Amino acid sequence: MPLVAILVRNEVRTQVGDAAAGWWEGMIRVSNYYILFATSLISMYVLPKLSKNKSSSHFRTTISHFYKTILPFLLLGLIAVYISRGYIILYLFNADFEGMEPLFKWQLIGDFIKIVTTVLAFQFIARNNIKRYLVAEIVSVLSFYIFSMILLPLYSIEGIVMAHVANYIVYFIVIVILLKKELFNSAS
């Protein structure tokens, strides 16, 4: 993803300007802070359970329990980030970054979908299924780049965070397709 991020950032600089590229970079940094927290929770809670018992029914139970118990708290955290976005910008950056405020909505929506999907994708790691994991990641990288190139000219800098949302919707669909047996087959 770093190469794609560089390509997209360069395109933002060309089409919108350096300030907008900085806003997007700032948005990514804010996102990385809470995504790291969410991924750590998933790693501590979901991965050990999935690694211990590899049955599909256990997978569904573990995922369902995570979605019912932990995901609502993560959602509340994302809502708190959205509500306090102005303070976050001034605390972490400065007034020059106030232009990134409209990016929060789309970034947070995309990050929520990313968290929901990451929980599912940990099944690949638990089962050491690198092939399916790589397929999903390659589709994700390509879809982000394609959506960015389509949406940037249409919506300016907000198009990039809209591309983030579209990318994680596609990623979610790909993960569900790759995990259809584990998710929907009641025999295992």
mmCIF file of C-alpha atoms in Angstrom:
data_model
loop_
_atom_site.group_PDB
_atom_site.id
_atom_site.type_symbol
_atom_site.label_atom_id
_atom_site.label_comp_id
_atom_site.label_asym_id
_atom_site.label_seq_id
_atom_site.Cartn_x
_atom_site.Cartn_y
_atom_site.Cartn_z
ATOM 1 C CA MET A 1 0.000 0.000 0.000
ATOM 2 C CA PRO A 2 2.832 2.515 0.562
ATOM 3 C CA LEU A 3 3.589 2.686 -3.169
ATOM 4 C CA VAL A 4 -0.074 3.282 -3.979
ATOM 5 C CA ALA A 5 -0.272 5.926 -1.232
ATOM 6 C CA ILE A 6 2.701 7.722 -2.786
ATOM 7 C CA LEU A 7 1.126 7.568 -6.247
ATOM 8 C CA VAL A 8 -2.193 8.862 -4.921
ATOM 9 C CA ARG A 9 -0.494 11.593 -2.876
ATOM 10 C CA ASN A 10 1.417 12.759 -5.950
ATOM 11 C CA GLU A 11 -1.830 12.870 -7.910
ATOM 12 C CA VAL A 12 -3.460 14.910 -5.118
ATOM 13 C CA ARG A 13 -0.532 17.342 -5.220
ATOM 14 C CA THR A 14 -0.881 17.663 -8.998
ATOM 15 C CA GLN A 15 -4.670 18.043 -9.133
ATOM 16 C CA VAL A 16 -5.477 19.833 -5.867
ATOM 17 C CA GLY A 17 -2.234 21.138 -4.362
ATOM 18 C CA ASP A 18 0.308 20.588 -1.632
ATOM 19 C CA ALA A 19 -1.969 21.769 1.176
ATOM 20 C CA ALA A 20 -4.620 19.184 0.277
ATOM 21 C CA ALA A 21 -1.971 16.467 0.102
ATOM 22 C CA GLY A 22 -0.913 17.490 3.617
ATOM 23 C CA TRP A 23 -4.507 17.335 4.851
ATOM 24 C CA TRP A 24 -4.886 13.818 3.480
ATOM 25 C CA GLU A 25 -1.545 12.778 4.992
ATOM 26 C CA GLY A 26 -2.688 14.228 8.327
ATOM 27 C CA MET A 27 -5.966 12.339 8.075
ATOM 28 C CA ILE A 28 -4.072 9.103 7.459
ATOM 29 C CA ARG A 29 -1.940 9.732 10.546
ATOM 30 C CA VAL A 30 -4.980 10.332 12.760
ATOM 31 C CA SER A 31 -6.602 7.221 11.309
ATOM 32 C CA ASN A 32 -3.485 5.147 11.958
ATOM 33 C CA TYR A 33 -3.630 5.972 15.679
ATOM 34 C CA TYR A 34 -7.084 4.560 16.309
ATOM 35 C CA ILE A 35 -6.749 1.761 13.733
ATOM 36 C CA LEU A 36 -3.652 0.577 15.622
ATOM 37 C CA PHE A 37 -5.748 0.440 18.795
ATOM 38 C CA ALA A 38 -8.570 -1.448 17.041
ATOM 39 C CA THR A 39 -6.186 -3.896 15.372
ATOM 40 C CA SER A 40 -4.496 -4.556 18.708
ATOM 41 C CA LEU A 41 -7.869 -5.386 20.243
ATOM 42 C CA ILE A 42 -8.663 -7.713 17.366
ATOM 43 C CA SER A 43 -5.249 -9.368 17.666
ATOM 44 C CA MET A 44 -5.636 -9.899 21.407
ATOM 45 C CA TYR A 45 -9.260 -11.021 21.349
ATOM 46 C CA VAL A 46 -10.026 -12.688 18.017
ATOM 47 C CA LEU A 47 -6.773 -14.200 16.760
ATOM 48 C CA PRO A 48 -6.056 -16.443 19.786
ATOM 49 C CA LYS A 49 -9.613 -17.791 19.695
ATOM 50 C CA LEU A 50 -9.515 -18.470 15.967
ATOM 51 C CA SER A 51 -6.083 -20.100 16.188
ATOM 52 C CA LYS A 52 -7.153 -22.365 19.035
ATOM 53 C CA ASN A 53 -10.299 -23.742 17.416
ATOM 54 C CA LYS A 54 -10.400 -23.709 13.625
ATOM 55 C CA SER A 55 -13.970 -24.896 13.064
ATOM 56 C CA SER A 56 -16.280 -22.713 11.003
ATOM 57 C CA SER A 57 -18.937 -22.692 13.706
ATOM 58 C CA HIS A 58 -16.384 -21.418 16.229
ATOM 59 C CA PHE A 59 -15.298 -18.770 13.707
ATOM 60 C CA ARG A 60 -18.887 -17.555 13.324
ATOM 61 C CA THR A 61 -19.425 -17.535 17.090
ATOM 62 C CA THR A 62 -16.190 -15.631 17.745
ATOM 63 C CA ILE A 63 -16.927 -13.035 15.067
ATOM 64 C CA SER A 64 -20.514 -12.609 16.218
ATOM 65 C CA HIS A 65 -19.413 -12.140 19.827
ATOM 66 C CA PHE A 66 -16.816 -9.537 18.811
ATOM 67 C CA TYR A 67 -19.376 -7.636 16.748
ATOM 68 C CA LYS A 68 -21.889 -7.651 19.616
ATOM 69 C CA THR A 69 -19.548 -6.807 22.493
ATOM 70 C CA ILE A 70 -16.475 -4.902 21.296
ATOM 71 C CA LEU A 71 -17.505 -3.343 17.985
ATOM 72 C CA PRO A 72 -20.117 -1.024 19.588
ATOM 73 C CA PHE A 73 -17.385 0.480 21.801
ATOM 74 C CA LEU A 74 -15.127 0.965 18.795
ATOM 75 C CA LEU A 75 -18.020 2.662 16.992
ATOM 76 C CA LEU A 76 -18.527 4.998 19.958
ATOM 77 C CA GLY A 77 -14.812 5.804 19.819
ATOM 78 C CA LEU A 78 -15.064 6.673 16.128
ATOM 79 C CA ILE A 79 -18.075 8.887 16.833
ATOM 80 C CA ALA A 80 -16.072 10.621 19.580
ATOM 81 C CA VAL A 81 -13.246 11.214 17.097
ATOM 82 C CA TYR A 82 -15.720 12.727 14.641
ATOM 83 C CA ILE A 83 -17.280 15.002 17.256
ATOM 84 C CA SER A 84 -13.882 16.200 18.472
ATOM 85 C CA ARG A 85 -12.259 16.463 15.021
ATOM 86 C CA GLY A 86 -11.715 20.225 15.328
ATOM 87 C CA TYR A 87 -9.859 19.807 18.610
ATOM 88 C CA ILE A 88 -7.869 16.882 17.236
ATOM 89 C CA ILE A 89 -6.714 18.965 14.286
ATOM 90 C CA LEU A 90 -5.606 21.861 16.489
ATOM 91 C CA TYR A 91 -3.981 19.582 19.072
ATOM 92 C CA LEU A 92 -2.074 17.329 16.660
ATOM 93 C CA PHE A 93 -1.456 19.839 13.884
ATOM 94 C CA ASN A 94 -2.293 23.552 13.607
ATOM 95 C CA ALA A 95 -4.815 25.895 12.005
ATOM 96 C CA ASP A 96 -3.269 25.246 8.565
ATOM 97 C CA PHE A 97 -4.805 21.767 8.724
ATOM 98 C CA GLU A 98 -8.404 22.876 9.299
ATOM 99 C CA GLY A 99 -9.021 21.979 5.657
ATOM 100 C CA MET A 100 -8.852 18.322 6.636
ATOM 101 C CA GLU A 101 -12.006 18.573 8.756
ATOM 102 C CA PRO A 102 -14.381 17.461 5.940
ATOM 103 C CA LEU A 103 -12.220 14.374 5.409
ATOM 104 C CA PHE A 104 -13.086 12.914 8.812
ATOM 105 C CA LYS A 105 -16.592 11.763 7.885
ATOM 106 C CA TRP A 106 -15.519 9.605 4.962
ATOM 107 C CA GLN A 107 -12.336 8.398 6.650
ATOM 108 C CA LEU A 108 -14.211 7.257 9.750
ATOM 109 C CA ILE A 109 -16.878 5.463 7.715
ATOM 110 C CA GLY A 110 -14.175 3.680 5.731
ATOM 111 C CA ASP A 111 -12.246 2.838 8.880
ATOM 112 C CA PHE A 112 -15.347 1.351 10.507
ATOM 113 C CA ILE A 113 -15.845 -0.907 7.480
ATOM 114 C CA LYS A 114 -12.127 -1.715 7.629
ATOM 115 C CA ILE A 115 -12.422 -2.795 11.275
ATOM 116 C CA VAL A 116 -15.487 -4.937 10.547
ATOM 117 C CA THR A 117 -13.639 -6.570 7.661
ATOM 118 C CA THR A 118 -10.326 -7.003 9.484
ATOM 119 C CA VAL A 119 -12.056 -9.147 12.086
ATOM 120 C CA LEU A 120 -13.161 -11.481 9.294
ATOM 121 C CA ALA A 121 -9.794 -11.398 7.519
ATOM 122 C CA PHE A 122 -8.006 -12.611 10.655
ATOM 123 C CA GLN A 123 -9.407 -16.035 9.772
ATOM 124 C CA PHE A 124 -6.808 -16.180 6.987
ATOM 125 C CA ILE A 125 -4.028 -15.577 9.497
ATOM 126 C CA ALA A 126 -5.458 -18.054 12.003
ATOM 127 C CA ARG A 127 -5.627 -20.741 9.318
ATOM 128 C CA ASN A 128 -2.318 -19.700 7.766
ATOM 129 C CA ASN A 129 -4.081 -19.172 4.444
ATOM 130 C CA ILE A 130 -1.705 -16.714 2.851
ATOM 131 C CA LYS A 131 -3.062 -17.192 -0.673
ATOM 132 C CA ARG A 132 -6.575 -15.934 0.116
ATOM 133 C CA TYR A 133 -5.148 -13.157 2.282
ATOM 134 C CA LEU A 134 -2.898 -11.948 -0.549
ATOM 135 C CA VAL A 135 -5.766 -12.056 -3.055
ATOM 136 C CA ALA A 136 -7.842 -9.834 -0.766
ATOM 137 C CA GLU A 137 -4.957 -7.425 -0.159
ATOM 138 C CA ILE A 138 -4.111 -7.102 -3.858
ATOM 139 C CA VAL A 139 -7.758 -6.402 -4.698
ATOM 140 C CA SER A 140 -7.819 -3.802 -1.918
ATOM 141 C CA VAL A 141 -4.723 -1.981 -3.137
ATOM 142 C CA LEU A 142 -5.910 -1.960 -6.748
ATOM 143 C CA SER A 143 -9.439 -0.867 -5.877
ATOM 144 C CA PHE A 144 -8.176 2.006 -3.715
ATOM 145 C CA TYR A 145 -5.981 3.252 -6.538
ATOM 146 C CA ILE A 146 -8.736 2.933 -9.154
ATOM 147 C CA PHE A 147 -11.373 4.594 -6.968
ATOM 148 C CA SER A 148 -8.922 7.375 -6.086
ATOM 149 C CA MET A 149 -8.186 8.116 -9.729
ATOM 150 C CA ILE A 150 -11.922 8.194 -10.515
ATOM 151 C CA LEU A 151 -13.123 10.185 -7.489
ATOM 152 C CA LEU A 152 -10.284 12.714 -7.106
ATOM 153 C CA PRO A 153 -11.187 14.669 -10.273
ATOM 154 C CA LEU A 154 -14.881 14.554 -9.355
ATOM 155 C CA TYR A 155 -14.756 15.481 -5.653
ATOM 156 C CA SER A 156 -11.296 16.977 -5.123
ATOM 157 C CA ILE A 157 -9.547 15.893 -1.917
ATOM 158 C CA GLU A 158 -12.747 14.407 -0.471
ATOM 159 C CA GLY A 159 -12.686 12.000 -3.401
ATOM 160 C CA ILE A 160 -9.678 10.267 -1.872
ATOM 161 C CA VAL A 161 -11.455 9.512 1.399
ATOM 162 C CA MET A 162 -14.556 8.524 -0.571
ATOM 163 C CA ALA A 163 -12.260 6.113 -2.421
ATOM 164 C CA HIS A 164 -11.215 4.791 1.004
ATOM 165 C CA VAL A 165 -14.871 3.979 1.765
ATOM 166 C CA ALA A 166 -15.483 2.417 -1.653
ATOM 167 C CA ASN A 167 -12.296 0.390 -1.314
ATOM 168 C CA TYR A 168 -13.303 -1.101 2.023
ATOM 169 C CA ILE A 169 -16.779 -1.911 0.759
ATOM 170 C CA VAL A 170 -15.134 -3.863 -2.076
ATOM 171 C CA TYR A 171 -12.669 -5.409 0.399
ATOM 172 C CA PHE A 172 -15.547 -6.506 2.638
ATOM 173 C CA ILE A 173 -17.325 -8.131 -0.322
ATOM 174 C CA VAL A 174 -14.119 -9.903 -1.402
ATOM 175 C CA ILE A 175 -13.498 -11.182 2.148
ATOM 176 C CA VAL A 176 -17.076 -12.468 2.425
ATOM 177 C CA ILE A 177 -16.725 -14.247 -0.932
ATOM 178 C CA LEU A 178 -13.386 -15.769 0.093
ATOM 179 C CA LEU A 179 -14.858 -16.863 3.442
ATOM 180 C CA LYS A 180 -18.285 -17.948 2.170
ATOM 181 C CA LYS A 181 -17.740 -21.557 3.260
ATOM 182 C CA GLU A 182 -16.702 -20.556 6.782
ATOM 183 C CA LEU A 183 -19.437 -17.935 7.089
ATOM 184 C CA PHE A 184 -22.427 -19.675 5.550
ATOM 185 C CA ASN A 185 -21.844 -23.445 5.628
ATOM 186 C CA SER A 186 -23.579 -24.782 8.734
ATOM 187 C CA ALA A 187 -22.126 -28.290 8.311
ATOM 188 C CA SER A 188 -18.672 -27.401 9.672
#
